[in-house]
Coordinates of C-alpha atoms and ligand atoms in Angstrom, one line a residue:
X1 CA -8.6 -24.6 1.2
X2 CA -7.6 -21.0 0.8
X3 CA -6.2 -18.9 3.7
X4 CA -9.0 -16.3 3.2
X5 CA -12.0 -18.5 2.5
X6 CA -15.2 -16.7 3.5
X7 CA -13.5 -13.3 4.1
X8 CA -14.3 -10.1 2.3
X9 CA -11.4 -7.7 1.9
X10 CA -11.3 -4.2 0.4
X11 CA -7.9 -3.2 -1.2
X12 CA -7.3 0.4 -2.1
X13 CA -5.1 1.3 -5.0
X14 CA -5.9 -2.1 -6.5
X15 CA -5.7 -1.1 -10.1
X16 CA -2.0 -1.7 -10.5
X17 CA 1.2 -2.3 -8.6
X18 CA 1.2 -3.9 -5.1
X19 CA -2.6 -3.4 -4.7
X20 CA -3.3 -5.3 -7.8
X21 CA -1.1 -8.2 -6.6
X22 CA -2.7 -8.2 -3.2
X23 CA -6.2 -8.3 -4.9
X24 CA -5.1 -11.2 -7.1
X25 CA -3.4 -13.2 -4.3
X26 CA -6.3 -12.6 -1.9
X27 CA -8.8 -13.8 -4.5
X28 CA -6.6 -16.9 -5.2
X29 CA -6.8 -17.6 -1.4
X30 CA -10.5 -17.6 -1.4
X31 CA -11.4 -14.0 -0.4
X32 CA -14.1 -11.9 -2.0
X33 CA -12.1 -8.8 -3.0
X34 CA -13.4 -5.2 -3.4
X35 CA -10.9 -3.5 -5.6
X36 CA -10.9 0.3 -5.1
X37 CA -8.9 2.9 -7.0
X38 CA -9.2 6.1 -9.0
X39 CA -7.9 4.4 -12.2
X40 CA -11.3 3.1 -13.0
X41 CA -10.5 1.4 -16.4
X42 CA -7.5 -0.5 -15.0
X43 CA -9.3 -1.4 -11.8
X44 CA -12.4 -2.7 -13.6
X45 CA -10.3 -4.8 -15.9
X46 CA -8.6 -6.5 -13.0
X47 CA -11.9 -7.1 -11.2
X48 CA -13.4 -8.5 -14.4
X49 CA -10.6 -10.9 -14.9
X50 CA -11.0 -12.2 -11.3
X51 CA -14.8 -12.7 -12.0
X52 CA -17.9 -11.2 -10.4
X53 CA -18.1 -14.1 -7.9
X54 CA -14.7 -13.2 -6.4
X55 CA -14.3 -9.5 -7.1
X56 CA -16.0 -6.1 -7.5
X57 CA -14.6 -2.7 -8.4
X58 CA -15.5 0.5 -6.8
X59 CA -14.3 4.1 -7.6
X60 CA -12.7 5.4 -4.4
X61 CA -10.5 8.4 -3.9
X62 CA -9.2 7.5 -0.5
X63 CA -8.9 11.2 0.6
X64 CA -12.7 11.7 0.2
X65 CA -14.9 10.8 3.1
X66 CA -18.0 10.4 1.1
X67 CA -16.3 8.0 -1.3
X68 CA -15.4 5.8 1.7
X69 CA -19.0 5.7 2.8
X70 CA -20.1 4.7 -0.7
X71 CA -17.3 2.1 -1.0
X72 CA -18.3 0.4 2.3
X73 CA -21.9 0.4 1.2
X74 CA -20.9 -1.1 -2.2
X75 CA -18.9 -3.8 -0.4
X76 CA -22.0 -4.6 1.6
X77 CA -24.2 -4.9 -1.5
X78 CA -21.7 -7.0 -3.4
X79 CA -20.6 -9.4 -0.7
X80 CA -22.6 -8.7 2.5
X81 CA -20.0 -6.7 4.5
X82 CA -16.2 -6.4 5.1
X83 CA -13.8 -8.5 7.1
X84 CA -10.6 -6.8 6.1
X85 CA -9.0 -3.7 4.6
X86 CA -5.7 -3.1 3.0
X87 CA -4.9 0.6 2.9
X88 CA -2.5 0.4 0.0
X89 CA -3.3 3.5 -2.2
X90 CA -0.5 6.0 -2.1
X91 CA 1.4 8.6 -4.1
X92 CA 5.0 9.6 -4.2
X93 CA 6.4 13.1 -4.9
X94 CA 10.1 13.7 -4.8
X95 CA 11.4 17.1 -3.9
X96 CA 14.0 18.8 -1.8
X97 CA 12.6 20.1 1.5
X98 CA 13.2 23.7 0.5
X99 CA 11.6 23.2 -3.0
X100 CA 8.5 21.4 -1.8
X101 CA 5.4 23.5 -2.3
X102 CA 2.9 23.5 0.4
X103 CA 0.3 22.2 -2.0
X104 CA 2.5 19.2 -2.9
X105 CA 3.1 18.3 0.8
X106 CA -0.7 18.5 1.5
X107 CA -1.5 16.4 -1.6
X108 CA 0.8 13.6 -0.4
X109 CA -0.5 13.7 3.1
X110 CA -4.1 13.8 1.8
X111 CA -3.7 10.5 0.0
X112 CA -1.2 8.6 2.1
X113 CA -2.1 9.8 5.6
X114 CA -5.7 11.1 5.6
X115 CA -6.6 8.3 3.2
X116 CA -5.4 5.6 5.7
X117 CA -7.2 7.4 8.5
X118 CA -10.5 7.7 6.7
X119 CA -10.2 4.1 5.6
X120 CA -9.7 2.7 9.1
X121 CA -12.4 4.9 10.5
X122 CA -14.9 3.9 7.7
X123 CA -14.5 0.1 8.0
X124 CA -13.9 -0.4 11.7
X125 CA -17.6 -0.4 12.9
X126 CA -18.5 -2.9 10.2
X127 CA -15.6 -5.2 11.0
X128 CA -16.5 -5.0 14.7
X129 CA -20.1 -5.9 13.9
X130 CA -19.0 -9.0 12.1
X131 CA -17.0 -10.2 15.1
X132 CA -13.6 -8.7 14.2
X133 CA -11.3 -8.4 11.2
X134 CA -8.0 -7.1 9.9
X135 CA -6.5 -3.8 8.7
X136 CA -3.2 -3.7 6.9
X137 CA -1.7 -0.2 6.4
X138 CA 1.0 0.5 3.9
X139 CA 3.8 2.5 5.2
X140 CA 7.4 2.5 3.8
X141 CA 11.1 2.1 4.4
X142 CA 11.0 5.9 4.2
X143 CA 9.1 6.0 7.5
X144 CA 12.0 4.3 9.2
X145 CA 15.2 5.7 7.6
X146 CA 15.8 9.2 6.1
X147 CA 15.9 9.5 2.4
X148 CA 16.6 12.7 0.5
X149 CA 13.8 14.3 -1.5
X150 CA 11.1 12.5 0.5
X151 CA 10.0 15.0 3.1
X152 CA 6.3 14.8 2.3
X153 CA 6.2 11.1 1.6
X154 CA 8.3 10.2 4.7
X155 CA 6.1 12.3 6.9
X156 CA 2.9 10.7 5.6
X157 CA 4.3 7.2 5.9
X158 CA 5.6 7.8 9.5
X159 CA 2.1 9.0 10.4
X160 CA 0.7 5.7 9.0
X161 CA 2.9 3.8 11.5
X162 CA 1.8 6.0 14.4
X163 CA -1.9 5.5 13.5
X164 CA -1.4 1.8 13.1
X165 CA -0.3 1.5 16.7
X166 CA -3.1 3.6 18.1
X167 CA -5.7 1.9 16.1
X168 CA -4.4 -1.5 17.2
X169 CA -4.8 -0.5 20.8
X170 CA -8.3 0.9 20.4
X171 CA -9.7 -1.8 18.1
X172 CA -8.2 -4.9 19.8
X173 CA -11.3 -5.3 22.0
X174 CA -13.4 -5.5 18.9
X175 CA -11.3 -8.3 17.6
X176 CA -9.7 -6.1 14.9
X177 CA -6.0 -6.5 14.3
X178 CA -4.1 -3.6 12.7
X179 CA -0.6 -3.9 11.3
X180 CA 1.6 -2.2 8.7
X181 CA 3.9 -3.2 5.9
X182 CA 7.0 -1.2 5.2
X183 CA 8.2 -2.0 1.7
X184 CA 11.7 -1.0 0.5
X185 CA 12.1 -0.5 -3.2
X186 CA 9.4 -2.4 -5.1
X187 CA 9.2 -2.6 -8.9
X188 CA 5.9 -0.9 -9.7
X189 CA 4.8 2.1 -11.8
X190 CA 5.6 4.2 -8.7
X191 CA 9.3 3.5 -9.0
X192 CA 9.5 3.2 -12.8
X193 CA 12.5 5.5 -13.6
X194 CA 10.9 6.4 -17.0
X195 CA 7.7 7.6 -15.2
X196 CA 9.8 9.6 -12.7
X197 CA 11.6 11.3 -15.5
X198 CA 9.4 14.1 -16.8
X199 CA 11.6 14.6 -19.9
X200 CA 10.1 11.4 -21.5
X201 CA 13.4 10.9 -23.4
X202 CA 13.8 7.2 -24.0
X203 CA 17.6 7.4 -23.8
X204 CA 17.5 9.1 -20.5
X205 CA 14.9 6.6 -19.2
X206 CA 17.1 3.7 -20.2
X207 CA 20.1 5.2 -18.5
X208 CA 18.0 5.9 -15.4
X209 CA 16.8 2.3 -15.3
X210 CA 20.4 1.0 -15.6
X211 CA 21.5 3.4 -12.8
X212 CA 18.6 2.3 -10.6
X213 CA 19.4 -1.4 -11.1
X214 CA 23.1 -0.8 -10.3
X215 CA 22.0 1.1 -7.2
X216 CA 19.8 -1.6 -5.9
X217 CA 22.5 -4.2 -6.6
X218 CA 24.8 -2.4 -4.3
X219 CA 22.5 -0.9 -1.6
X220 CA 20.1 -3.9 -1.1
X221 CA 21.7 -7.0 0.4
X222 CA 19.6 -9.3 -1.7
X223 CA 20.9 -7.4 -4.7
X224 CA 17.7 -6.4 -6.5
X225 CA 14.5 -4.4 -6.4
X226 CA 11.5 -6.2 -4.8
X227 CA 8.5 -7.6 -6.7
X228 CA 4.9 -6.5 -5.8
X229 CA 3.9 -10.1 -5.1
X230 CA 6.5 -10.2 -2.4
X231 CA 4.7 -7.4 -0.6
X232 CA 1.3 -9.1 -1.3
X233 CA 2.4 -12.2 0.5
X234 CA 3.2 -10.2 3.6
X235 CA -0.2 -8.5 3.4
X236 CA -1.7 -12.0 3.1
X237 CA 0.1 -13.1 6.2
X238 CA -1.2 -10.1 8.1
X239 CA -4.8 -10.6 6.8
X240 CA -5.0 -14.3 7.4
X241 CA -5.3 -16.3 10.6
X242 CA -1.6 -17.1 10.3
X243 CA -1.0 -13.8 12.2
X244 CA -3.8 -14.3 14.7
X245 CA -1.7 -13.1 17.7
X246 CA 0.0 -10.1 15.8
X247 CA -1.3 -6.6 16.1
X248 CA 0.1 -3.0 16.3
X249 CA 3.3 -3.9 14.5
X250 CA 5.1 -3.0 11.3
X251 CA 6.9 -5.4 9.0
X252 CA 9.8 -4.5 6.7
X253 CA 9.9 -6.1 3.3
X254 CA 13.0 -4.6 1.7
X255 CA 15.6 -7.3 0.8
X256 CA 17.6 -6.3 3.8
X257 CA 18.1 -2.7 2.8
X258 CA 17.4 -1.3 6.3
X259 CA 19.7 -3.8 8.0
X260 CA 22.8 -1.7 7.5
X261 CA 24.9 0.3 5.1
X262 CA 26.9 -1.1 2.2
X263 CA 30.7 -0.7 2.2
X264 CA 32.5 1.0 -0.7
X265 CA 33.7 -2.3 -2.1
X266 CA 32.0 -4.4 -4.6
Ligands
LIG301 P1 1.5 2.4 -7.8 O1 1.7 3.8 -8.1 O2 1.8 1.4 -8.8 O3 0.1 2.1 -7.2 C1 -0.6 3.0 -6.4 C2 -2.1 2.9 -6.6 O4 -2.8 3.8 -5.8 C3 -2.4 3.2 -8.1 O5 -3.3 2.3 -8.6 C4 -3.1 4.6 -7.9 O6 -4.1 4.9 -8.9 C5 -3.7 4.4 -6.5 N1 -4.1 5.7 -6.0 C6 -3.3 6.9 -6.0 N2 -4.0 7.9 -5.4 C7 -5.2 7.3 -5.0 C8 -6.3 7.9 -4.4 N3 -6.4 9.2 -4.0 N4 -7.4 7.1 -4.1 C9 -7.3 5.8 -4.5 N5 -6.3 5.2 -5.1 C10 -5.2 6.0 -5.4 O7 2.5 2.2 -6.5 P2 2.8 0.9 -5.6 O8 4.3 0.8 -5.6 O9 2.0 -0.2 -6.0 O10 2.3 1.5 -4.2 C11 1.5 0.9 -3.3 C12 1.7 1.4 -1.9 O11 3.0 1.0 -1.5 C13 1.7 2.9 -1.8 O12 1.1 3.3 -0.6 C14 3.2 3.3 -1.8 O13 3.4 4.5 -1.1 C15 3.7 2.1 -1.0 N6 5.2 1.9 -1.2 C16 5.7 1.6 -2.4 C17 7.0 1.4 -2.6 C18 7.7 1.1 -3.9 O14 8.9 1.1 -3.9 N7 6.9 0.9 -5.0 C19 7.9 1.4 -1.4 C20 7.3 1.6 -0.2 C21 5.9 1.9 -0.1

């Protein structure tokens, strides 16, 4: 018996990275999964692999209100309605505070912050109508500790935590639990040093990857970057009945990074 048997869950940003692992794990645990993303080809391929009995793909730009209405309708058509949402879609832009263009700040907040808001607002009435459900929002280590170059990202992810608490209070009476995950550094396309380096020089990318690995070895008590399936298992806990008495909380999955600072000794 799966932990999500009989549940229908929509996962945003499910074409790759953490969202993809969440979709795969949830399907393996018996859920019907609606994968949503703007990377249609990749998202459709994952859904196809999971099979039409277990998964459907829908194009959804999380910052677009009309897309949300269409996605909720598509989930209803495919599987009869939603019992859960994982607001996972997100973007990262790295810039010094004084170099961050207004447009970039707004773009990050549109996806990470407005997207999570629109998602919760779009699914909550349907979850309530089915007797309750779960919402898992994706915040970040960066919402809890300062990190240079992340003004827009940190702001958007702190807002996600604030909204998580308010939504948990307002939706508890409808049987809807709302929690957040705060991943540390996780090995996905978002943190790929090659992708973050606009020079596309393979030598520089390799050096950046080695530097990143050395950094995580030192900064993270568990000595390594996290894997997306390690975040997916936390999202599963918060979506399944295992967490039936948990709401309004955030959970850090970071290998111990936030627990303290490393000493300058190896
Ligand atoms: P990723 O870049 O691999 O995946 C993000 C997914 O979101 C992609 O499939 C992308 O197409 C999708 N997406 C982007 N904009 C979208 C939009 N407007 N509408 C719908 N989908 C959109 O990154 P990831 O690491 O898997 O990130 C997943 C979540 O975890 C994000 O919210 C991210 O901010 C958060 N997070 C990641 C890390 C990390 O170290 N990787 C750490 C903390 C938090």
